[in-house]
Amino acid sequence: MSDLKITNLHKHYGAFHAVKGIDLDVPSGEFTVLVGPSGCGKSTLLRTIAGLEETSSGSIEIGGKDVTWARPRDRDIAMVFQNYALYPYLNVKDNIAFGLRARKFAEAEVEKRVARAAEMLGIGHLLTRFPRELSGGQRQRVAIGRAIVRDAILYLFDEPLSNLDAQLRDDMRVEIKRLHKELKRTMIYVTHDQIEAMTLADRIVLLRDGLIEQQGTPLDLFERPKTRFVAGFLGSPKMNFVPATLTAAGVKLADGTALELPGRSGLKAGQAVMLGLRPQHIAMAGTHLAKGHVRVPVVIELVQPTGSRVQATMPLGGTSIIAELGAHDVSRPGEKAEIDIDMTRAVLIDTTSDKII
Amino acid sequence: MSALPLHRRHGVRLSFRYLIAALLVVIFCFPVYWLFIISFKTPDEIFAFPPVWYPESIQFSNYKVLFKDGDAATVGNSLILASVSTFFAMIFGTIAAYSLVRFKTGGENLAVWIISQRMMPPVAIVFPIFLLYVWLGWVDSYFGLIILYTAFSLPYVIWMMRGYIEDIPLELEESALVDGCTRWEVLWKVVLPMARSGLFATAVFTFIFAWNDFLFALVLTRTEVTTYTVQVTHYFGGQSNFWAKIAAMSVLGTIPVFFTVAVMQRYLVRGISMGAVKG
C-alpha cells in the first residue's frame, strides 16, 4: 500500500509556478528523499504535502485518504523543521509532549511516549532543560523527538540538518537512518545536499524547476542518470563534462584526441555530444591497460589532497577535468602523468536535448 | 589641573559627576516627595511659611476624610474602568493583530488606517460622542466608558501587537498546526506565550492611558462613575483650593500605576525594546 500518493500536483504563487505537475507514489515504510538545487520546488512540495501551503491543482492522498483540502492537523503527519521550531518557553519534555497534548492524549500515555522517544534519541537527561540551554545537535534531537513521539502515517523532514556543522551533520545523518530502521515508518526528507540524499534514501526524487527530473534508488540515479542534470547533480566531486564529437568507434575531443568507446553501437558519427566522466572512473596508468579503458597523457594542473585520495585537476580535450586518484599518485602541479579512463562507465549526452544517449 | 597627578584628576572628575547626578535626583524627586508629604500634613503645616520640609508627625486624616466621604471610591471607579477596558482591548486587539499579520487581512493599508484612528485628537470627538451617548443612555455608566476606552485603545494595541507577532518565527506556528492545533489553539499556546513581554508592555500602557484619562471622564460622567482624575478637580474651588485633599487623592491615583510599573518592569523593558529591534 502506498502511504502517499500525489497526482498531477501544481502550486502557483501568484505568477510564479513553483510545482509544475508532480506525480509521486511513496510505498509504506520507504525513506524518500526530495533533492534538488534551491528553487527547485522541493520545500514547496513538502509544505504542500503537510498542508502548510494550499494546493493549486491536483490531489494528495495520505494513507489512502484524500487530504488535498484537509487542514494540517487532519493529515496524520509529523514534521521536523529546519530551524527546529522548538518552543523557547517550554522545557524539552513539554516540547516533545506538545503534539500529544494538543491531541488530548492521557497524561500517563504522554509520559510513557516522551520517555521512550527521549531514550531512543539519547536525550533522557535533558528533559527539564529549556531549548536555549541546548546545543544545536541536542535541539535537533528534540525536534526529531517531537515528531517521532507521535503515531503519524507520514514523517516529513524539511532540511533538518542544514543548520548543523559538518561533523554533527554526519552524526545526525547516521542517527536518522538508524531511527528509520527502528521505526519502519514512511519518511519524506527534503535536502539540497546530495550526500545526504545518497546515504539516507531508499529512493531519491530529484527535482528541477518544479518537475521530477528522475527518481529511483540512489545507485540507479548515480549509475544510470537519464539527463545531464542528474549526472552532474549526484556525485562528489562532480562528473566531468568534456565537449566531443561522435565518430564510428568512439568520440573525438576538441583537440583531436580520439577515445574509443567499447560496446556502443548505432552512434551517429559527426554528432556533437558531451562526454561525461566521473572523477572516480579515472585512474593513474597501471601496468597493463584494462579492457574498455583508454590511456591518455596529461599534465597535472592542480592537486587537492583529501587524505585518503587526491583530487587532481588536469586538461583533457581543452577542458579542465578532475580525477580522483590514489593519495600518493601525484604530488605537485606541472607533473606529467598518464591516466586510464574507464570508458565503459562514460556517459554520452546529446547537447541539444541534454538527455543521455 | 595639570599639576594634579592622574589618579587625583580622575577622582575629581568622578566626584563632580556624582554631584551632578545627586542634584538631578533631587530635582526630579522633589515634586513627588512634596506631593506625598503634603498629603500627610495638617492644614497649618501646608500653609506654613517658611515651608515645613518634613512634618513633625505623619497623620492620615486627609486620607480618612477621602474614605469617609466616599471620594476614594473614585479611585475604585478608575481601577474598574481601566482594568476592564484594558482586558477587552488586549483580547480584541491581539486577535485583530494576529489576523493582520498572518492572513494579511485588509491588505497593506488596513493596519495604517487603524493606527491613523489613534491620531485623532480626543477633544475632536468627545462632544459628538457625548451626544451619541445621551441618545443611547450610556452617559455616566461603566458600560459607556469601558466601550469608549476599549475602542480608543484598540488601534494602539493592534499596532503594537502586530509588531510583536511579526517577530514570531512562522515555523513555530506551522509546527503547532501540524502537531494538531487549531488556529485558536496556535494563538493561545504559541503566539501569546511568545509575545508575552510585548503583551504585558502593551497592556501597561493601555492601562495607564485609561487610568490617566481626564477628558472623556469629565464630559461623559456625572456622579455615578466619576474617576479619580475628575474628582481631583472638584477640590479646586472658587474661594479656596483643598490642597490636602488634592495631594491625598493624587497619591491614591499614583500608587496603582507605580505598582503596576514596578511589578511589570522586567517585561516593560524587554517588551519595548523587543518591538524596536527585529529578530
PDB file of C-alpha atoms in Angstrom, chain A residues 54-295:
ATOM      1  CA  GLU A  54      -2.597  25.292  -0.380  1.00  0.00           C
ATOM      2  CA  THR A  55      -2.677  23.083  -3.458  1.00  0.00           C
ATOM      3  CA  SER A  56      -3.306  24.984  -6.694  1.00  0.00           C
ATOM      4  CA  SER A  57      -4.459  21.882  -8.543  1.00  0.00           C
ATOM      5  CA  GLY A  58      -4.030  18.134  -8.369  1.00  0.00           C
ATOM      6  CA  SER A  59      -4.595  15.820  -5.434  1.00  0.00           C
ATOM      7  CA  ILE A  60      -2.795  14.425  -2.411  1.00  0.00           C
ATOM      8  CA  GLU A  61      -3.698  11.176  -0.662  1.00  0.00           C
ATOM      9  CA  ILE A  62      -2.187  10.202   2.664  1.00  0.00           C
ATOM     10  CA  GLY A  63      -2.850   6.687   3.950  1.00  0.00           C
ATOM     11  CA  GLY A  64      -5.431   6.165   1.207  1.00  0.00           C
ATOM     12  CA  LYS A  65      -7.434   9.234   2.244  1.00  0.00           C
ATOM     13  CA  ASP A  66      -7.768  12.302   0.034  1.00  0.00           C
ATOM     14  CA  VAL A  67      -6.370  15.185   2.098  1.00  0.00           C
ATOM     15  CA  THR A  68      -5.913  17.754  -0.672  1.00  0.00           C
ATOM     16  CA  TRP A  69      -8.081  20.233   1.202  1.00  0.00           C
ATOM     17  CA  ALA A  70      -7.614  18.951   4.749  1.00  0.00           C
ATOM     18  CA  ARG A  71      -6.046  21.080   7.470  1.00  0.00           C
ATOM     19  CA  PRO A  72      -2.518  20.092   8.556  1.00  0.00           C
ATOM     20  CA  ARG A  73      -3.839  18.644  11.829  1.00  0.00           C
ATOM     21  CA  ASP A  74      -6.183  16.302   9.991  1.00  0.00           C
ATOM     22  CA  ARG A  75      -3.499  14.801   7.758  1.00  0.00           C
ATOM     23  CA  ASP A  76      -1.889  12.433  10.216  1.00  0.00           C
ATOM     24  CA  ILE A  77       1.619  13.707   9.627  1.00  0.00           C
ATOM     25  CA  ALA A  78       4.530  14.748  11.797  1.00  0.00           C
ATOM     26  CA  MET A  79       7.143  17.218  10.675  1.00  0.00           C
ATOM     27  CA  VAL A  80      10.670  18.263  11.585  1.00  0.00           C
ATOM     28  CA  PHE A  81      11.536  21.825  10.628  1.00  0.00           C
ATOM     29  CA  GLN A  82      14.830  23.303   9.504  1.00  0.00           C
ATOM     30  CA  ASN A  83      15.070  25.750  12.408  1.00  0.00           C
ATOM     31  CA  TYR A  84      13.935  23.113  14.941  1.00  0.00           C
ATOM     32  CA  ALA A  85      10.763  25.094  15.769  1.00  0.00           C
ATOM     33  CA  LEU A  86      11.139  24.425  19.492  1.00  0.00           C
ATOM     34  CA  TYR A  87       9.034  26.496  21.852  1.00  0.00           C
ATOM     35  CA  PRO A  88      11.503  28.541  23.899  1.00  0.00           C
ATOM     36  CA  TYR A  89       9.080  28.866  26.826  1.00  0.00           C
ATOM     37  CA  LEU A  90       8.648  25.093  27.221  1.00  0.00           C
ATOM     38  CA  ASN A  91      11.240  22.650  28.502  1.00  0.00           C
ATOM     39  CA  VAL A  92      12.357  19.674  26.461  1.00  0.00           C
ATOM     40  CA  LYS A  93       9.776  17.361  27.929  1.00  0.00           C
ATOM     41  CA  ASP A  94       6.879  19.747  27.261  1.00  0.00           C
ATOM     42  CA  ASN A  95       8.208  20.432  23.789  1.00  0.00           C
ATOM     43  CA  ILE A  96       8.170  16.738  22.944  1.00  0.00           C
ATOM     44  CA  ALA A  97       4.779  16.290  24.602  1.00  0.00           C
ATOM     45  CA  PHE A  98       3.255  19.304  22.794  1.00  0.00           C
ATOM     46  CA  GLY A  99       1.733  17.357  19.902  1.00  0.00           C
ATOM     47  CA  LEU A 100       0.386  14.596  22.125  1.00  0.00           C
ATOM     48  CA  ARG A 101      -1.255  17.088  24.471  1.00  0.00           C
ATOM     49  CA  ALA A 102      -2.697  19.024  21.534  1.00  0.00           C
ATOM     50  CA  ARG A 103      -4.316  15.748  20.530  1.00  0.00           C
ATOM     51  CA  LYS A 104      -5.620  15.187  24.052  1.00  0.00           C
ATOM     52  CA  PHE A 105      -3.612  12.103  24.933  1.00  0.00           C
ATOM     53  CA  ALA A 106      -3.952  10.898  28.538  1.00  0.00           C
ATOM     54  CA  GLU A 107      -1.098  12.228  30.661  1.00  0.00           C
ATOM     55  CA  ALA A 108       0.092   8.708  31.559  1.00  0.00           C
ATOM     56  CA  GLU A 109       0.399   7.865  27.882  1.00  0.00           C
ATOM     57  CA  VAL A 110       2.202  11.156  27.236  1.00  0.00           C
ATOM     58  CA  GLU A 111       4.754  10.351  29.962  1.00  0.00           C
ATOM     59  CA  LYS A 112       5.345   6.904  28.549  1.00  0.00           C
ATOM     60  CA  ARG A 113       5.809   8.045  24.982  1.00  0.00           C
ATOM     61  CA  VAL A 114       8.016  11.014  25.809  1.00  0.00           C
ATOM     62  CA  ALA A 115      10.258   8.764  27.904  1.00  0.00           C
ATOM     63  CA  ARG A 116      10.516   6.263  25.067  1.00  0.00           C
ATOM     64  CA  ALA A 117      11.279   8.868  22.412  1.00  0.00           C
ATOM     65  CA  ALA A 118      13.815  10.584  24.664  1.00  0.00           C
ATOM     66  CA  GLU A 119      15.550   7.301  25.331  1.00  0.00           C
ATOM     67  CA  MET A 120      15.634   6.464  21.638  1.00  0.00           C
ATOM     68  CA  LEU A 121      17.338   9.781  20.910  1.00  0.00           C
ATOM     69  CA  GLY A 122      19.597   9.786  23.956  1.00  0.00           C
ATOM     70  CA  ILE A 123      18.172  12.981  25.432  1.00  0.00           C
ATOM     71  CA  GLY A 124      16.591  11.479  28.554  1.00  0.00           C
ATOM     72  CA  HIS A 125      18.871  13.564  30.778  1.00  0.00           C
ATOM     73  CA  LEU A 126      17.828  16.835  29.116  1.00  0.00           C
ATOM     74  CA  LEU A 127      14.078  16.666  29.716  1.00  0.00           C
ATOM     75  CA  THR A 128      13.949  19.517  32.234  1.00  0.00           C
ATOM     76  CA  ARG A 129      16.196  21.852  30.230  1.00  0.00           C
ATOM     77  CA  PHE A 130      14.974  24.678  28.065  1.00  0.00           C
ATOM     78  CA  PRO A 131      15.865  24.949  24.369  1.00  0.00           C
ATOM     79  CA  ARG A 132      18.247  27.867  24.980  1.00  0.00           C
ATOM     80  CA  GLU A 133      20.297  25.607  27.245  1.00  0.00           C
ATOM     81  CA  LEU A 134      20.856  23.034  24.492  1.00  0.00           C
ATOM     82  CA  SER A 135      23.466  22.747  21.768  1.00  0.00           C
ATOM     83  CA  GLY A 136      22.444  22.720  18.107  1.00  0.00           C
ATOM     84  CA  GLY A 137      22.663  18.949  17.886  1.00  0.00           C
ATOM     85  CA  GLN A 138      20.618  18.481  21.053  1.00  0.00           C
ATOM     86  CA  ARG A 139      17.958  20.870  19.757  1.00  0.00           C
ATOM     87  CA  GLN A 140      17.750  18.882  16.554  1.00  0.00           C
ATOM     88  CA  ARG A 141      17.273  15.700  18.555  1.00  0.00           C
ATOM     89  CA  VAL A 142      14.435  17.305  20.495  1.00  0.00           C
ATOM     90  CA  ALA A 143      12.853  18.444  17.236  1.00  0.00           C
ATOM     91  CA  ILE A 144      13.043  14.896  15.909  1.00  0.00           C
ATOM     92  CA  GLY A 145      11.684  13.647  19.227  1.00  0.00           C
ATOM     93  CA  ARG A 146       8.648  15.861  18.801  1.00  0.00           C
ATOM     94  CA  ALA A 147       7.908  14.150  15.512  1.00  0.00           C
ATOM     95  CA  ILE A 148       8.591  10.505  16.367  1.00  0.00           C
ATOM     96  CA  VAL A 149       6.645  10.639  19.632  1.00  0.00           C
ATOM     97  CA  ARG A 150       3.502  10.645  17.519  1.00  0.00           C
ATOM     98  CA  ASP A 151       1.977   7.801  15.551  1.00  0.00           C
ATOM     99  CA  ALA A 152       1.761   9.535  12.231  1.00  0.00           C
ATOM    100  CA  ILE A 153       1.432   7.846   8.864  1.00  0.00           C
ATOM    101  CA  LEU A 154       3.933  10.183   7.301  1.00  0.00           C
ATOM    102  CA  TYR A 155       7.045  11.819   8.767  1.00  0.00           C
ATOM    103  CA  LEU A 156       8.266  14.911   6.955  1.00  0.00           C
ATOM    104  CA  PHE A 157      11.751  16.387   7.330  1.00  0.00           C
ATOM    105  CA  ASP A 158      12.466  19.826   5.906  1.00  0.00           C
ATOM    106  CA  GLU A 159      16.250  20.164   5.607  1.00  0.00           C
ATOM    107  CA  PRO A 160      16.649  19.206   9.258  1.00  0.00           C
ATOM    108  CA  LEU A 161      20.444  19.084   9.259  1.00  0.00           C
ATOM    109  CA  SER A 162      21.291  22.202   7.310  1.00  0.00           C
ATOM    110  CA  ASN A 163      21.865  24.316  10.435  1.00  0.00           C
ATOM    111  CA  LEU A 164      24.371  21.913  11.948  1.00  0.00           C
ATOM    112  CA  ASP A 165      28.123  21.927  11.453  1.00  0.00           C
ATOM    113  CA  ALA A 166      29.658  19.263   9.246  1.00  0.00           C
ATOM    114  CA  GLN A 167      30.723  16.840  11.990  1.00  0.00           C
ATOM    115  CA  LEU A 168      27.349  16.964  13.728  1.00  0.00           C
ATOM    116  CA  ARG A 169      25.563  16.609  10.426  1.00  0.00           C
ATOM    117  CA  ASP A 170      27.324  13.305   9.773  1.00  0.00           C
ATOM    118  CA  ASP A 171      26.381  12.033  13.225  1.00  0.00           C
ATOM    119  CA  MET A 172      22.743  13.068  12.933  1.00  0.00           C
ATOM    120  CA  ARG A 173      22.507  11.509   9.477  1.00  0.00           C
ATOM    121  CA  VAL A 174      23.501   8.182  10.938  1.00  0.00           C
ATOM    122  CA  GLU A 175      21.005   8.756  13.739  1.00  0.00           C
ATOM    123  CA  ILE A 176      18.142   9.448  11.339  1.00  0.00           C
ATOM    124  CA  LYS A 177      18.995   6.394   9.265  1.00  0.00           C
ATOM    125  CA  ARG A 178      19.021   4.275  12.428  1.00  0.00           C
ATOM    126  CA  LEU A 179      15.659   5.716  13.520  1.00  0.00           C
ATOM    127  CA  HIS A 180      14.141   4.818  10.183  1.00  0.00           C
ATOM    128  CA  LYS A 181      15.371   1.238  10.500  1.00  0.00           C
ATOM    129  CA  GLU A 182      13.944   1.042  14.016  1.00  0.00           C
ATOM    130  CA  LEU A 183      10.600   2.744  13.426  1.00  0.00           C
ATOM    131  CA  LYS A 184       9.994   1.408   9.899  1.00  0.00           C
ATOM    132  CA  ARG A 185       7.853   4.470   9.162  1.00  0.00           C
ATOM    133  CA  THR A 186       7.314   6.264   5.886  1.00  0.00           C
ATOM    134  CA  MET A 187       9.598   9.260   5.789  1.00  0.00           C
ATOM    135  CA  ILE A 188       9.932  12.071   3.302  1.00  0.00           C
ATOM    136  CA  TYR A 189      13.061  14.090   3.602  1.00  0.00           C
ATOM    137  CA  VAL A 190      13.966  17.303   1.819  1.00  0.00           C
ATOM    138  CA  THR A 191      17.590  18.311   1.321  1.00  0.00           C
ATOM    139  CA  HIS A 192      19.794  20.118  -1.144  1.00  0.00           C
ATOM    140  CA  ASP A 193      22.780  18.040  -0.070  1.00  0.00           C
ATOM    141  CA  GLN A 194      23.339  15.186  -2.483  1.00  0.00           C
ATOM    142  CA  ILE A 195      25.426  13.262   0.044  1.00  0.00           C
ATOM    143  CA  GLU A 196      22.510  13.260   2.490  1.00  0.00           C
ATOM    144  CA  ALA A 197      20.272  12.126  -0.336  1.00  0.00           C
ATOM    145  CA  MET A 198      22.594   9.315  -1.428  1.00  0.00           C
ATOM    146  CA  THR A 199      23.261   7.997   2.073  1.00  0.00           C
ATOM    147  CA  LEU A 200      19.755   8.174   3.530  1.00  0.00           C
ATOM    148  CA  ALA A 201      17.383   7.401   0.710  1.00  0.00           C
ATOM    149  CA  ASP A 202      15.658   4.209  -0.262  1.00  0.00           C
ATOM    150  CA  ARG A 203      14.584   6.313  -3.166  1.00  0.00           C
ATOM    151  CA  ILE A 204      15.753   9.668  -4.436  1.00  0.00           C
ATOM    152  CA  VAL A 205      13.351  12.007  -6.172  1.00  0.00           C
ATOM    153  CA  LEU A 206      15.462  14.581  -7.975  1.00  0.00           C
ATOM    154  CA  LEU A 207      13.568  17.785  -8.676  1.00  0.00           C
ATOM    155  CA  ARG A 208      14.367  20.564 -11.072  1.00  0.00           C
ATOM    156  CA  ASP A 209      12.289  23.642 -11.852  1.00  0.00           C
ATOM    157  CA  GLY A 210       9.164  22.238 -10.246  1.00  0.00           C
ATOM    158  CA  LEU A 211       9.299  18.901 -12.040  1.00  0.00           C
ATOM    159  CA  ILE A 212      10.690  15.462 -11.240  1.00  0.00           C
ATOM    160  CA  GLU A 213      13.845  15.062 -13.296  1.00  0.00           C
ATOM    161  CA  GLN A 214      14.373  11.440 -12.324  1.00  0.00           C
ATOM    162  CA  GLN A 215      13.558   9.118  -9.459  1.00  0.00           C
ATOM    163  CA  GLY A 216      14.947   5.797  -8.326  1.00  0.00           C
ATOM    164  CA  THR A 217      17.357   4.199  -5.897  1.00  0.00           C
ATOM    165  CA  PRO A 218      20.498   6.217  -5.170  1.00  0.00           C
ATOM    166  CA  LEU A 219      22.689   3.827  -7.165  1.00  0.00           C
ATOM    167  CA  ASP A 220      20.228   3.819 -10.006  1.00  0.00           C
ATOM    168  CA  LEU A 221      20.451   7.593 -10.327  1.00  0.00           C
ATOM    169  CA  PHE A 222      24.187   7.600  -9.853  1.00  0.00           C
ATOM    170  CA  GLU A 223      24.952   4.912 -12.386  1.00  0.00           C
ATOM    171  CA  ARG A 224      22.133   5.395 -14.865  1.00  0.00           C
ATOM    172  CA  PRO A 225      21.298   9.087 -14.984  1.00  0.00           C
ATOM    173  CA  LYS A 226      18.816   9.995 -17.691  1.00  0.00           C
ATOM    174  CA  THR A 227      19.863  13.611 -18.152  1.00  0.00           C
ATOM    175  CA  ARG A 228      22.963  15.734 -17.899  1.00  0.00           C
ATOM    176  CA  PHE A 229      21.417  17.487 -14.873  1.00  0.00           C
ATOM    177  CA  VAL A 230      21.084  14.230 -12.922  1.00  0.00           C
ATOM    178  CA  ALA A 231      24.561  13.132 -13.920  1.00  0.00           C
ATOM    179  CA  GLY A 232      26.003  16.431 -12.777  1.00  0.00           C
ATOM    180  CA  PHE A 233      23.994  16.771  -9.563  1.00  0.00           C
ATOM    181  CA  LEU A 234      24.880  13.474  -7.919  1.00  0.00           C
ATOM    182  CA  GLY A 235      28.419  12.516  -7.047  1.00  0.00           C
ATOM    183  CA  SER A 236      31.297  14.326  -5.411  1.00  0.00           C
ATOM    184  CA  PRO A 237      33.453  15.643  -6.949  1.00  0.00           C
ATOM    185  CA  LYS A 238      31.045  16.320  -9.775  1.00  0.00           C
ATOM    186  CA  MET A 239      31.055  14.493 -13.060  1.00  0.00           C
ATOM    187  CA  ASN A 240      33.366  15.999 -15.696  1.00  0.00           C
ATOM    188  CA  PHE A 241      31.808  17.120 -18.928  1.00  0.00           C
ATOM    189  CA  VAL A 242      34.052  17.288 -21.990  1.00  0.00           C
ATOM    190  CA  PRO A 243      32.731  18.525 -25.366  1.00  0.00           C
ATOM    191  CA  ALA A 244      33.280  15.923 -28.095  1.00  0.00           C
ATOM    192  CA  THR A 245      32.127  14.729 -31.492  1.00  0.00           C
ATOM    193  CA  LEU A 246      30.955  11.185 -32.192  1.00  0.00           C
ATOM    194  CA  THR A 247      32.983   9.003 -34.526  1.00  0.00           C
ATOM    195  CA  ALA A 248      32.334   5.482 -35.759  1.00  0.00           C
ATOM    196  CA  ALA A 249      34.401   3.937 -32.953  1.00  0.00           C
ATOM    197  CA  GLY A 250      34.039   6.453 -30.170  1.00  0.00           C
ATOM    198  CA  VAL A 251      34.487  10.159 -29.641  1.00  0.00           C
ATOM    199  CA  LYS A 252      36.895  12.821 -30.781  1.00  0.00           C
ATOM    200  CA  LEU A 253      37.681  15.669 -28.387  1.00  0.00           C
ATOM    201  CA  ALA A 254      38.161  19.292 -29.379  1.00  0.00           C
ATOM    202  CA  ASP A 255      41.963  18.954 -29.545  1.00  0.00           C
ATOM    203  CA  GLY A 256      41.735  15.909 -31.780  1.00  0.00           C
ATOM    204  CA  THR A 257      42.249  13.244 -29.089  1.00  0.00           C
ATOM    205  CA  ALA A 258      40.292  10.169 -30.123  1.00  0.00           C
ATOM    206  CA  LEU A 259      38.826   7.987 -27.391  1.00  0.00           C
ATOM    207  CA  GLU A 260      37.421   4.567 -28.164  1.00  0.00           C
ATOM    208  CA  LEU A 261      34.019   3.670 -26.766  1.00  0.00           C
ATOM    209  CA  PRO A 262      33.589  -0.074 -26.396  1.00  0.00           C
ATOM    210  CA  GLY A 263      30.265  -1.846 -26.734  1.00  0.00           C
ATOM    211  CA  ARG A 264      28.399   1.061 -28.249  1.00  0.00           C
ATOM    212  CA  SER A 265      26.521   0.635 -31.474  1.00  0.00           C
ATOM    213  CA  GLY A 266      24.395   2.886 -33.609  1.00  0.00           C
ATOM    214  CA  LEU A 267      26.367   6.025 -32.797  1.00  0.00           C
ATOM    215  CA  LYS A 268      25.694   8.815 -35.248  1.00  0.00           C
ATOM    216  CA  ALA A 269      29.151   9.926 -36.458  1.00  0.00           C
ATOM    217  CA  GLY A 270      29.552  13.688 -36.559  1.00  0.00           C
ATOM    218  CA  GLN A 271      27.011  14.415 -33.792  1.00  0.00           C
ATOM    219  CA  ALA A 272      28.126  16.934 -31.135  1.00  0.00           C
ATOM    220  CA  VAL A 273      27.964  15.443 -27.645  1.00  0.00           C
ATOM    221  CA  MET A 274      29.156  15.910 -24.083  1.00  0.00           C
ATOM    222  CA  LEU A 275      31.332  13.149 -22.746  1.00  0.00           C
ATOM    223  CA  GLY A 276      30.568  12.602 -19.065  1.00  0.00           C
ATOM    224  CA  LEU A 277      33.337  11.109 -16.952  1.00  0.00           C
ATOM    225  CA  ARG A 278      33.136  10.589 -13.184  1.00  0.00           C
ATOM    226  CA  PRO A 279      36.344  11.501 -11.325  1.00  0.00           C
ATOM    227  CA  GLN A 280      36.243   8.043  -9.740  1.00  0.00           C
ATOM    228  CA  HIS A 281      36.476   6.381 -13.135  1.00  0.00           C
ATOM    229  CA  ILE A 282      39.809   7.925 -13.969  1.00  0.00           C
ATOM    230  CA  ALA A 283      42.934   6.320 -12.525  1.00  0.00           C
ATOM    231  CA  MET A 284      46.714   6.512 -12.885  1.00  0.00           C
ATOM    232  CA  ALA A 285      48.000   4.296 -15.684  1.00  0.00           C
ATOM    233  CA  GLY A 286      48.550   0.741 -14.436  1.00  0.00           C
ATOM    234  CA  THR A 287      50.978  -1.901 -15.653  1.00  0.00           C
ATOM    235  CA  HIS A 288      48.520  -3.021 -18.254  1.00  0.00           C
ATOM    236  CA  LEU A 289      45.534  -1.303 -19.812  1.00  0.00           C
ATOM    237  CA  ALA A 290      42.271  -2.857 -18.609  1.00  0.00           C
ATOM    238  CA  LYS A 291      39.587  -3.775 -21.109  1.00  0.00           C
ATOM    239  CA  GLY A 292      37.421  -0.862 -22.166  1.00  0.00           C
ATOM    240  CA  HIS A 293      39.893   1.690 -20.792  1.00  0.00           C
ATOM    241  CA  VAL A 294      41.833   4.288 -22.752  1.00  0.00           C
ATOM    242  CA  ARG A 295      45.214   5.725 -21.812  1.00  0.00           C
TER     243      ARG A 295
END
